[in-house]
Structures are given as C-alpha cells and as structure tokens.
Coordinates of C-alpha atoms and ligand atoms in Angstrom, one line a residue:
M239 CA 12.5 -3.3 7.2
P240 CA 13.6 -6.9 7.4
I241 CA 10.4 -8.5 6.2
Q242 CA 10.3 -6.3 3.2
K243 CA 13.9 -7.1 2.4
N244 CA 13.2 -10.7 2.8
F245 CA 10.4 -10.3 0.2
E246 CA 12.7 -8.5 -2.2
D247 CA 15.4 -11.2 -1.7
R248 CA 12.9 -14.0 -2.6
L249 CA 11.2 -12.1 -5.4
T250 CA 14.0 -10.6 -7.5
P251 CA 15.6 -13.9 -8.5
V252 CA 12.3 -15.1 -10.0
L253 CA 10.8 -11.8 -11.1
A254 CA 11.9 -12.1 -14.7
S255 CA 10.1 -15.5 -15.0
I256 CA 7.0 -14.1 -13.4
V257 CA 7.0 -11.2 -15.8
E258 CA 7.5 -13.6 -18.7
H259 CA 4.5 -15.7 -17.6
Y260 CA 2.1 -13.0 -16.6
D261 CA 3.3 -9.9 -18.4
T262 CA 3.4 -6.4 -16.9
P263 CA 1.9 -4.5 -15.1
F264 CA 0.8 -6.3 -11.9
H265 CA 0.7 -6.0 -8.2
I266 CA 2.3 -9.0 -6.4
Y267 CA 1.7 -9.7 -2.8
D268 CA 3.8 -11.7 -0.4
E269 CA 1.9 -14.3 1.6
E270 CA 4.8 -15.1 3.9
G271 CA 5.3 -11.5 4.8
I272 CA 1.6 -10.9 5.5
R273 CA 1.5 -14.0 7.7
E274 CA 4.7 -12.9 9.6
T275 CA 3.3 -9.5 10.2
G276 CA -0.1 -10.9 11.3
E277 CA 1.5 -13.4 13.6
A278 CA 3.8 -10.8 15.1
L279 CA 0.9 -8.5 15.8
N280 CA -1.1 -11.3 17.5
Q281 CA 2.0 -12.2 19.5
A282 CA 2.8 -8.6 20.5
F283 CA -0.7 -8.2 22.0
S284 CA -1.1 -11.7 23.5
G285 CA -1.0 -10.2 27.0
I286 CA -4.4 -8.6 26.4
A287 CA -7.3 -11.1 26.6
G288 CA -9.5 -11.0 23.5
F289 CA -7.1 -8.9 21.4
R290 CA -8.3 -8.9 17.8
E291 CA -7.2 -7.3 14.5
F292 CA -10.1 -6.4 12.2
F293 CA -8.3 -6.1 8.8
A294 CA -9.4 -2.9 7.1
V295 CA -10.8 -4.4 3.9
K296 CA -10.5 -1.2 1.9
A297 CA -6.7 -1.5 2.0
L298 CA -6.7 -4.7 -0.1
P299 CA -10.1 -6.1 -0.9
N300 CA -9.1 -9.3 -2.5
P301 CA -10.8 -12.6 -1.4
R302 CA -7.6 -14.6 -1.5
I303 CA -5.9 -12.1 0.8
M304 CA -9.0 -12.0 3.1
Q305 CA -8.7 -15.8 3.4
I306 CA -5.2 -15.3 4.8
M307 CA -6.5 -12.7 7.2
K308 CA -9.2 -15.1 8.3
S309 CA -6.7 -17.9 8.9
L310 CA -4.8 -15.5 11.2
G311 CA -7.9 -15.2 13.3
F312 CA -8.7 -11.7 12.1
G313 CA -12.1 -10.1 11.7
F314 CA -12.9 -7.5 9.0
D315 CA -13.4 -3.7 9.3
C316 CA -15.9 -2.6 6.6
S317 CA -17.3 0.7 5.6
S318 CA -19.4 -0.2 2.5
V319 CA -21.9 -2.7 1.3
A320 CA -19.3 -4.2 -1.0
E321 CA -16.8 -4.7 1.8
L322 CA -19.5 -6.3 3.9
T323 CA -20.4 -8.7 1.1
L324 CA -16.7 -9.7 0.5
S325 CA -16.3 -10.3 4.3
R326 CA -19.3 -12.5 4.4
Q327 CA -18.2 -14.4 1.3
A328 CA -14.9 -15.0 3.1
G329 CA -16.9 -16.8 5.8
V330 CA -16.8 -14.2 8.5
A331 CA -20.0 -12.8 9.9
G332 CA -21.6 -11.4 13.0
E333 CA -19.1 -10.1 15.5
G334 CA -16.2 -10.9 13.2
I335 CA -17.2 -7.8 11.2
M336 CA -17.0 -4.2 12.4
F337 CA -19.1 -1.8 10.2
T338 CA -17.7 1.7 10.5
S339 CA -19.5 3.8 8.0
N340 CA -19.7 7.6 7.6
N341 CA -22.7 9.5 6.3
T342 CA -24.6 6.2 6.7
S343 CA -27.6 5.5 4.5
Q344 CA -30.5 3.3 5.1
T345 CA -29.1 0.9 2.5
D346 CA -25.9 0.7 4.6
F347 CA -28.0 -0.1 7.7
Q348 CA -29.9 -2.8 6.0
A349 CA -26.8 -4.4 4.6
A350 CA -25.2 -4.2 8.1
A351 CA -28.1 -6.0 9.7
A352 CA -28.4 -8.7 7.0
D353 CA -26.7 -12.1 6.9
G354 CA -25.9 -12.5 10.5
G355 CA -25.3 -8.8 11.2
C356 CA -22.1 -7.3 12.4
V357 CA -20.8 -5.0 15.1
L358 CA -22.4 -1.6 14.2
N359 CA -20.2 1.3 14.9
L360 CA -22.3 4.5 14.7
D361 CA -20.6 7.6 13.4
D362 CA -23.2 10.1 14.8
I363 CA -25.6 10.6 17.6
S364 CA -28.5 11.3 15.2
L365 CA -28.1 7.7 13.8
V366 CA -29.5 6.2 17.0
E367 CA -32.9 7.3 15.8
K368 CA -32.3 6.3 12.2
V369 CA -31.0 2.8 12.7
P370 CA -33.9 0.5 11.7
R371 CA -33.4 -1.8 14.7
M372 CA -31.0 -1.1 17.6
P373 CA -28.8 -4.1 17.9
E374 CA -27.9 -5.6 21.2
L375 CA -24.2 -4.7 20.8
I376 CA -23.5 -1.1 19.8
C377 CA -20.4 1.0 19.4
F378 CA -19.8 4.6 18.7
R379 CA -16.9 6.3 16.9
Y380 CA -15.5 9.0 19.2
N381 CA -14.0 12.2 17.9
P382 CA -12.2 13.9 20.8
G383 CA -11.9 17.3 19.1
A384 CA -9.5 19.4 21.1
R385 CA -8.1 16.7 23.4
R386 CA -9.3 16.8 27.0
T387 CA -7.2 14.0 28.5
G388 CA -3.7 12.7 28.7
N389 CA -0.8 14.1 26.9
S390 CA -0.6 16.4 23.9
I391 CA 0.5 13.9 21.2
I392 CA -3.0 13.5 19.8
G393 CA -3.9 16.6 17.8
A394 CA -7.3 18.2 17.4
P395 CA -9.4 16.4 14.8
L396 CA -11.9 19.3 14.9
E397 CA -12.1 19.4 11.1
A398 CA -12.6 15.7 10.6
K399 CA -16.1 14.6 9.5
Y400 CA -16.0 11.5 11.6
G401 CA -17.4 10.5 15.0
V402 CA -19.3 11.7 18.0
T403 CA -18.1 14.7 20.0
H404 CA -17.0 14.6 23.6
D405 CA -20.2 16.4 24.7
Q406 CA -22.4 14.0 22.7
L407 CA -20.8 10.8 24.0
L408 CA -22.7 10.2 27.2
D409 CA -26.0 11.0 25.5
A410 CA -25.2 8.7 22.6
Y411 CA -24.8 5.7 24.9
R412 CA -27.8 6.7 27.0
L413 CA -30.0 6.9 24.0
A414 CA -28.7 3.6 22.6
K415 CA -29.4 2.0 25.9
A416 CA -32.9 3.4 26.0
K417 CA -33.4 1.9 22.6
G418 CA -32.5 -1.6 23.8
A419 CA -28.7 -1.9 23.4
S420 CA -27.2 -3.8 26.3
R421 CA -23.6 -4.5 25.1
F422 CA -21.2 -1.7 24.3
G423 CA -17.9 -0.8 22.5
L424 CA -16.0 2.4 22.0
H425 CA -14.1 3.2 18.8
T426 CA -11.9 5.9 17.5
M427 CA -9.6 6.4 14.5
L428 CA -7.3 9.3 14.8
A429 CA -4.0 8.3 13.0
S430 CA -3.0 7.8 9.5
N431 CA 0.3 6.2 8.5
E432 CA 1.6 7.0 12.0
L433 CA 5.1 5.8 12.8
N434 CA 5.2 7.1 16.3
Y435 CA 3.9 4.3 18.4
S436 CA 3.1 6.6 21.4
Y437 CA 0.2 8.0 19.4
M438 CA -1.5 4.7 19.6
V439 CA -0.7 4.3 23.3
E440 CA -2.3 7.6 24.0
T441 CA -5.3 6.7 21.9
A442 CA -5.8 3.5 24.0
R443 CA -5.3 5.6 27.2
M444 CA -7.9 8.1 26.1
L445 CA -10.4 5.4 25.2
L446 CA -9.9 3.5 28.5
E447 CA -10.5 6.8 30.4
M448 CA -13.7 7.4 28.4
V449 CA -14.8 3.9 29.1
A450 CA -14.3 4.4 32.9
W451 CA -16.2 7.7 32.8
I452 CA -19.1 6.5 30.7
S453 CA -19.4 3.3 32.7
S454 CA -19.6 5.1 36.0
E455 CA -22.1 7.7 34.7
L456 CA -24.5 5.2 33.0
G457 CA -23.9 2.0 34.9
I458 CA -22.8 0.1 31.8
R459 CA -19.8 -2.1 31.0
F460 CA -17.8 -2.0 27.8
E461 CA -16.8 -5.2 26.0
F462 CA -14.2 -3.6 23.8
I463 CA -12.3 -0.6 22.8
N464 CA -11.2 -0.2 19.2
I465 CA -8.2 2.1 18.6
G466 CA -8.7 2.1 14.8
G467 CA -6.1 1.7 12.1
G468 CA -3.4 4.2 11.0
L469 CA -0.4 2.2 12.0
G470 CA 2.4 3.4 9.8
I471 CA 4.9 1.7 7.6
P472 CA 8.3 3.0 6.4
Y473 CA 7.8 4.2 2.9
K474 CA 11.1 6.0 2.7
P475 CA 14.4 4.1 3.2
E476 CA 15.4 6.4 6.0
D477 CA 12.1 5.9 7.9
A478 CA 12.3 3.8 11.1
P479 CA 9.6 1.1 11.3
L480 CA 6.9 1.4 13.9
D481 CA 8.0 -0.1 17.2
I482 CA 5.1 -2.5 17.6
G483 CA 6.7 -4.3 20.6
S484 CA 6.9 -1.1 22.7
M485 CA 3.5 -0.1 21.6
A486 CA 2.0 -3.4 22.6
A487 CA 3.9 -3.5 25.9
E488 CA 2.7 0.0 26.9
I489 CA -0.9 -0.6 25.9
T490 CA -0.8 -4.0 27.8
A491 CA 0.3 -2.1 30.9
L492 CA -2.6 0.3 30.5
F493 CA -5.0 -2.6 30.3
D494 CA -3.4 -4.3 33.4
A495 CA -3.8 -1.0 35.3
F496 CA -7.4 -0.7 34.2
K497 CA -8.1 -4.3 35.3
A498 CA -6.5 -3.7 38.7
Q499 CA -8.7 -0.7 39.3
H500 CA -12.0 -1.9 37.8
A501 CA -11.8 -5.7 38.3
Y502 CA -12.3 -6.3 34.6
A503 CA -10.9 -4.9 31.3
P504 CA -12.5 -4.6 27.9
K505 CA -11.0 -6.4 24.9
L506 CA -8.7 -4.5 22.6
F507 CA -9.5 -4.3 18.9
V508 CA -7.4 -2.7 16.2
E509 CA -8.3 -2.3 12.5
S510 CA -5.1 -2.0 10.5
G511 CA -5.0 -2.1 6.8
R512 CA -1.7 -0.5 5.7
Y513 CA 0.4 -2.1 8.4
M514 CA -0.8 -5.6 7.5
T515 CA -0.3 -5.5 3.8
G516 CA 1.4 -2.3 2.7
P517 CA 5.0 -3.5 2.8
H518 CA 4.0 -6.9 1.4
G519 CA 3.2 -5.8 -2.1
V520 CA 5.0 -4.2 -5.1
L521 CA 3.7 -2.9 -8.4
V522 CA 5.8 -4.4 -11.2
T523 CA 5.9 -2.4 -14.4
R524 CA 8.0 -2.2 -17.5
A525 CA 9.8 0.9 -18.9
I526 CA 8.4 1.5 -22.4
N527 CA 9.6 5.0 -23.3
R528 CA 12.3 7.4 -22.4
K529 CA 11.8 11.0 -23.1
E530 CA 14.3 13.8 -22.9
I531 CA 12.8 17.3 -22.8
Y532 CA 13.3 19.8 -20.0
R533 CA 13.4 16.8 -17.8
T534 CA 14.0 13.1 -18.4
Y535 CA 10.9 11.0 -18.2
V536 CA 10.8 7.3 -17.9
G537 CA 7.4 6.1 -19.2
V538 CA 6.2 2.8 -17.8
D539 CA 3.3 0.6 -18.7
A540 CA 1.3 1.2 -15.5
C541 CA -0.4 4.4 -14.6
M542 CA -2.5 6.0 -11.8
S543 CA -5.2 3.3 -12.4
A544 CA -2.8 1.0 -10.6
L545 CA -1.6 3.3 -7.8
M546 CA -3.1 6.7 -7.0
R547 CA -1.1 7.6 -3.8
P548 CA 1.8 9.5 -5.5
G549 CA -0.6 11.5 -7.7
M550 CA -3.2 12.0 -5.1
Y551 CA -1.2 12.8 -2.0
G552 CA 2.3 13.3 -3.3
A553 CA 3.1 10.1 -1.4
Y554 CA 6.6 8.6 -1.7
H555 CA 6.9 5.1 -3.0
H556 CA 10.4 3.7 -3.4
I557 CA 11.3 2.4 -6.8
S558 CA 13.9 -0.2 -7.8
V559 CA 15.0 -1.3 -11.2
L560 CA 15.5 -5.0 -11.6
G561 CA 19.2 -5.9 -11.9
K562 CA 20.4 -2.3 -11.7
Q563 CA 21.9 -0.4 -8.8
G564 CA 23.0 3.2 -8.3
N565 CA 21.8 6.8 -8.8
D566 CA 22.9 7.5 -12.3
E567 CA 20.3 10.1 -13.2
T568 CA 17.3 12.0 -11.8
V569 CA 14.0 11.3 -13.6
D570 CA 10.3 11.5 -13.4
V571 CA 8.6 8.1 -13.7
T572 CA 5.3 8.5 -15.4
G573 CA 2.2 6.7 -16.6
S574 CA 0.2 7.5 -19.7
L575 CA -2.8 9.5 -18.4
C576 CA -3.6 13.0 -19.6
E577 CA -2.9 14.3 -16.2
N578 CA 0.5 15.7 -15.3
N579 CA 0.2 14.3 -11.8
D580 CA 0.2 10.8 -13.3
K581 CA 3.7 10.2 -12.0
F582 CA 5.0 7.5 -9.7
A583 CA 8.1 9.5 -8.8
I584 CA 9.2 13.1 -9.3
Q585 CA 12.9 14.0 -9.7
R586 CA 14.0 10.6 -8.4
P587 CA 17.6 9.5 -8.5
L588 CA 17.6 6.0 -10.3
P589 CA 19.9 3.8 -12.1
R590 CA 19.9 4.6 -15.8
V591 CA 16.7 3.0 -17.1
A592 CA 16.4 1.6 -20.7
D593 CA 13.2 0.6 -22.5
G594 CA 12.3 -2.9 -21.5
D595 CA 13.7 -2.6 -18.0
I596 CA 11.5 -4.0 -15.2
L597 CA 10.8 -1.5 -12.3
Y598 CA 9.1 -2.5 -9.1
I599 CA 7.4 0.2 -7.0
H600 CA 7.5 -0.7 -3.3
D601 CA 4.9 -0.8 -0.6
T602 CA 1.8 -1.1 -2.9
G603 CA 0.1 -3.8 -0.8
A604 CA -2.4 -1.4 0.8
H605 CA -4.5 1.4 -0.7
G606 CA -2.8 0.6 -4.0
H607 CA -4.9 -1.5 -6.5
A608 CA -8.0 -0.8 -4.4
M609 CA -7.8 3.0 -4.9
G610 CA -7.3 2.8 -8.7
F611 CA -9.7 4.4 -11.0
N612 CA -10.6 4.3 -14.7
Y613 CA -10.2 7.9 -15.8
N614 CA -9.0 8.0 -19.5
G615 CA -10.3 4.4 -19.8
K616 CA -7.2 2.9 -18.3
P617 CA -7.9 -0.6 -17.0
R618 CA -6.6 -1.7 -13.6
P619 CA -3.9 -4.3 -13.6
K620 CA -3.9 -7.9 -12.4
E621 CA -3.0 -9.0 -8.9
L622 CA -0.8 -11.9 -8.1
L623 CA 0.0 -13.8 -4.9
F624 CA 3.5 -14.9 -4.2
R625 CA 2.9 -17.9 -2.0
A626 CA 4.9 -19.2 0.9
D627 CA 5.7 -22.3 -1.1
G628 CA 7.1 -20.3 -4.0
R629 CA 4.1 -20.7 -6.3
V630 CA 2.7 -17.6 -7.9
E631 CA -1.1 -17.4 -8.2
L632 CA -3.3 -15.1 -10.2
I633 CA -5.8 -13.6 -7.7
R634 CA -7.4 -11.0 -9.9
R635 CA -7.2 -10.6 -13.7
E636 CA -6.6 -7.3 -15.4
E637 CA -9.6 -5.3 -16.4
T638 CA -10.7 -5.5 -20.1
L639 CA -12.5 -3.0 -22.2
D640 CA -15.6 -5.1 -21.8
D641 CA -15.4 -4.4 -18.1
L642 CA -15.0 -0.7 -18.7
F643 CA -17.9 -0.6 -21.1
A644 CA -20.2 -2.9 -19.0
T645 CA -22.3 0.0 -17.7
L646 CA -23.1 1.0 -21.3
T647 CA -25.4 -2.0 -21.6
Y648 CA -28.7 -1.1 -20.1
E649 CA -32.5 -1.1 -20.6
D650 CA -33.9 1.9 -22.4
D651 CA -35.3 4.3 -19.9
V652 CA -36.6 7.7 -21.0
L653 CA -38.6 10.0 -18.8
V654 CA -40.8 12.5 -20.7
T655 CA -41.1 15.8 -18.9
G656 CA -43.1 18.8 -19.8
K657 CA -45.2 18.6 -22.9
A658 CA -44.6 15.6 -25.0
Ligands
LIG705 C1 -9.1 3.4 6.5 C2 -9.5 2.9 7.8 C3 -8.8 2.0 8.5 C4 -7.4 1.5 8.0 O1 -6.5 2.5 7.9 P1 -5.0 2.1 7.7 O2 -4.3 3.4 7.6 O3 -4.9 1.3 6.4 O4 -4.5 1.3 8.8 C5 -9.3 1.5 9.7 N1 -10.4 2.0 10.2 C6 -11.2 2.9 9.5 C7 -12.5 3.3 10.1 C8 -10.8 3.4 8.3 O5 -11.5 4.3 7.7

C-alpha cells in the first residue's frame, strides 16, 4: 500500500527522536496519509452529485482527527451520545451528522434531536412510534436478510441484530410518512473490512432497487442512499488493497443508469471509518522483556488497553522492529495483562528483538485506541499526530491512575431496604 509505505518512509527516520521526546507507548497518526485517502475518495466519487463521506467517529474519536475530516468536507456517522457530542464540538451539526444507533434509548433520541438535530437513521420499525418527534428527514437501516435482488455476493445477514427486514421496509416508510416525515433516505451496512469492491457495488445496486420500489409504491422520493462503512484495508502484506477506482466507477454507472430511468438520482453517502484512518496510524511500543520458556515471548510496554483487535478477533497486525530487518526467530509479542490473549502477535517471524528495541504495530489508526479498555487497571496510551509539515503534536495524553479512579469519588448514597 503506497500511502502506508510513504508514512513508514517519513516516520522511521524521526521515530527515535519522537520516542525520546514523548516516551512509549503511543499511537501516532499520519495527517498527510489521512488527507490523501480522503481526497482520493472524494475524487473517485466526484461523478456522483452530492457524494459525501460521513466519517465513522467510533473508529478514531479524536477531535484533532475530526477537524481533518471536517476540512475534507466530511460529515460524521455517530451511534452514541458521546459521538454526537464530539461531532457537534467539531462544528458539524444538522444534516452533517448521521445517527445510526441500535437498541435506541429515549436518551439517544433526545441527544439526536438536540443542538440542531441530525439525520436520524432508525434501526427498527417499532421506533417510529417511540421517537419523541418524527423529524422531517428520516432514514431506515435495511437488513436484507436472505438477499432478494441482484447477484449472490452479499450474504445473508439473518443473524445480525441490525436493521429493518425486507417485509417491514414499505410499512416503515409508510408509517414515518404518516407521522409527518417528508424527506427520506435509505441506509444499510453489510460489510466489515471487505477488500472485494464488488460487494459495495452490489450494496449500492440493491439500495437503488429498493429506492425505486419504495418510491413507486408510496409516491415518495429519496434524497440519499447510504451504503455504510466496511471498506477494507490490507492488514497483511500479501493483501491487495481495495480497488476504490473500480468501485467508484461501477457505482457511478449505476447512478447514471438510475438517473436515466427516473430523471433524478439520490445522493450517495458512505460512512467509512477503517478505510479513512486504519492504515494511517501505528502503535509504537518498546520491548522491555524477553522470556524463553516453551515459546519465546517478547514483552512490550503496551497491552490490550491500547489495541484490542488481535486479542478480541485474532486480527492480524503487521509488526516492524525499528532499524532491524529479517525473520530471525518466531515469537509471541505480548502485553502485561493477566489474560493469555493479551498478545499483539502469535508465532510471528521477526528480527531478533532485544530489550529496548522499538516496535511499531501497523494499521492501528482505526478501532485501535478507541476500543481499548481498562481491565487490570492498565491506562490507555497517548495519541500523537504526525503533521504534514513534519511537526508532531500531542492530541491526547495518556491516562493516569487519577483517571482510572475518578469514578471512585462520589456522593454517599445508601438505600435502606427491608427493616432498618
Ligand atoms: C462501525 C460502523 C461503521 C464504520 O465501519 P468501518 O468498518 O470502520 O468502515 C459505519 N457505519 C456503522 C453503522 C457502523 O456501525
């Protein structure tokens, strides 16, 4: 992946000085790479009027990163009150925010409607009755179940908890319309880390077919379709990157055909998280222990609190050792949690690692820091931004014990039950 290589080529010559200044561990994100990816995405889809990326905030919920997204013209995809708050603090509101929640609470609805509102994407037909006030513009998340249209690439998300079924879809829009909605969108999210671009083309085809069908049945018009996130990135060196150019060209052709037939076309929205930032971050950590038992373990000063994906999903993250090449030995790279899945790599060929060596774990720019947790009382690390002008900026400090213990300061509150 050329952009990633470019990041590595710019980062490695200065990494020792960054480590000296900030100390390990830290995630560092590449502003130039994020901008290049964002501009390439906008360019690829420039043939579709009104194309817009809504950055999935959960991938990298850092205000400094969100400023970059905003400057690229992106909106934000949110699924929680905290993400809505961050998006509004970033200066984006109203139709610049898509709120795609699941198992939505009244608190969620209130937050969605506050401060200029947002585009509400309902996850279930029952929510039409539960939303305190039906907004003018409403969207539903579609779960196609066993697919009914097009080709067979899209699987059967029958077990996914998300969305409105095929049989509920017409009624969902009919009810929303009866409740006062007059502008409509249609959303789905079926992929995760998908490297086959045809999957996204088929998703767009399916949504356009649904839009044509619902429009003719109900006499409504759709302002947008949102094909969700899930665009993949090449985590493994042998993975081929997603062919965004072909994907955009084929989706643009679908929109042209729709327009030719219906004399208008909806806008196209996507909500990528991983694709936008994943390759543009690394977790930098120092080897602190080397342990030879039945296997060789390289112990580093970061743990799962900084990156859950390997432990949680068995996900592959490539690892490099600063200044060393080769596959001298096969090791497990571990954190310090009392959990045996606290490993960044299992039986990985690496150059021989000595205490003090700097390792960088690739592709931690999405669902990395954000997913970290505090089990065992391990603080999450700091985040840095490697700016296009070569400056390195602290964009989040590391957690302290005071942060971890903050919820232990509270007002006395005792409920007496039974006989007192
Ligand atoms: C997580 C999520 C995304 C982003 O997924 P990526 O794999 O990071 O692109 C987009 N939309 C919704 C609704 C999500 O839940």
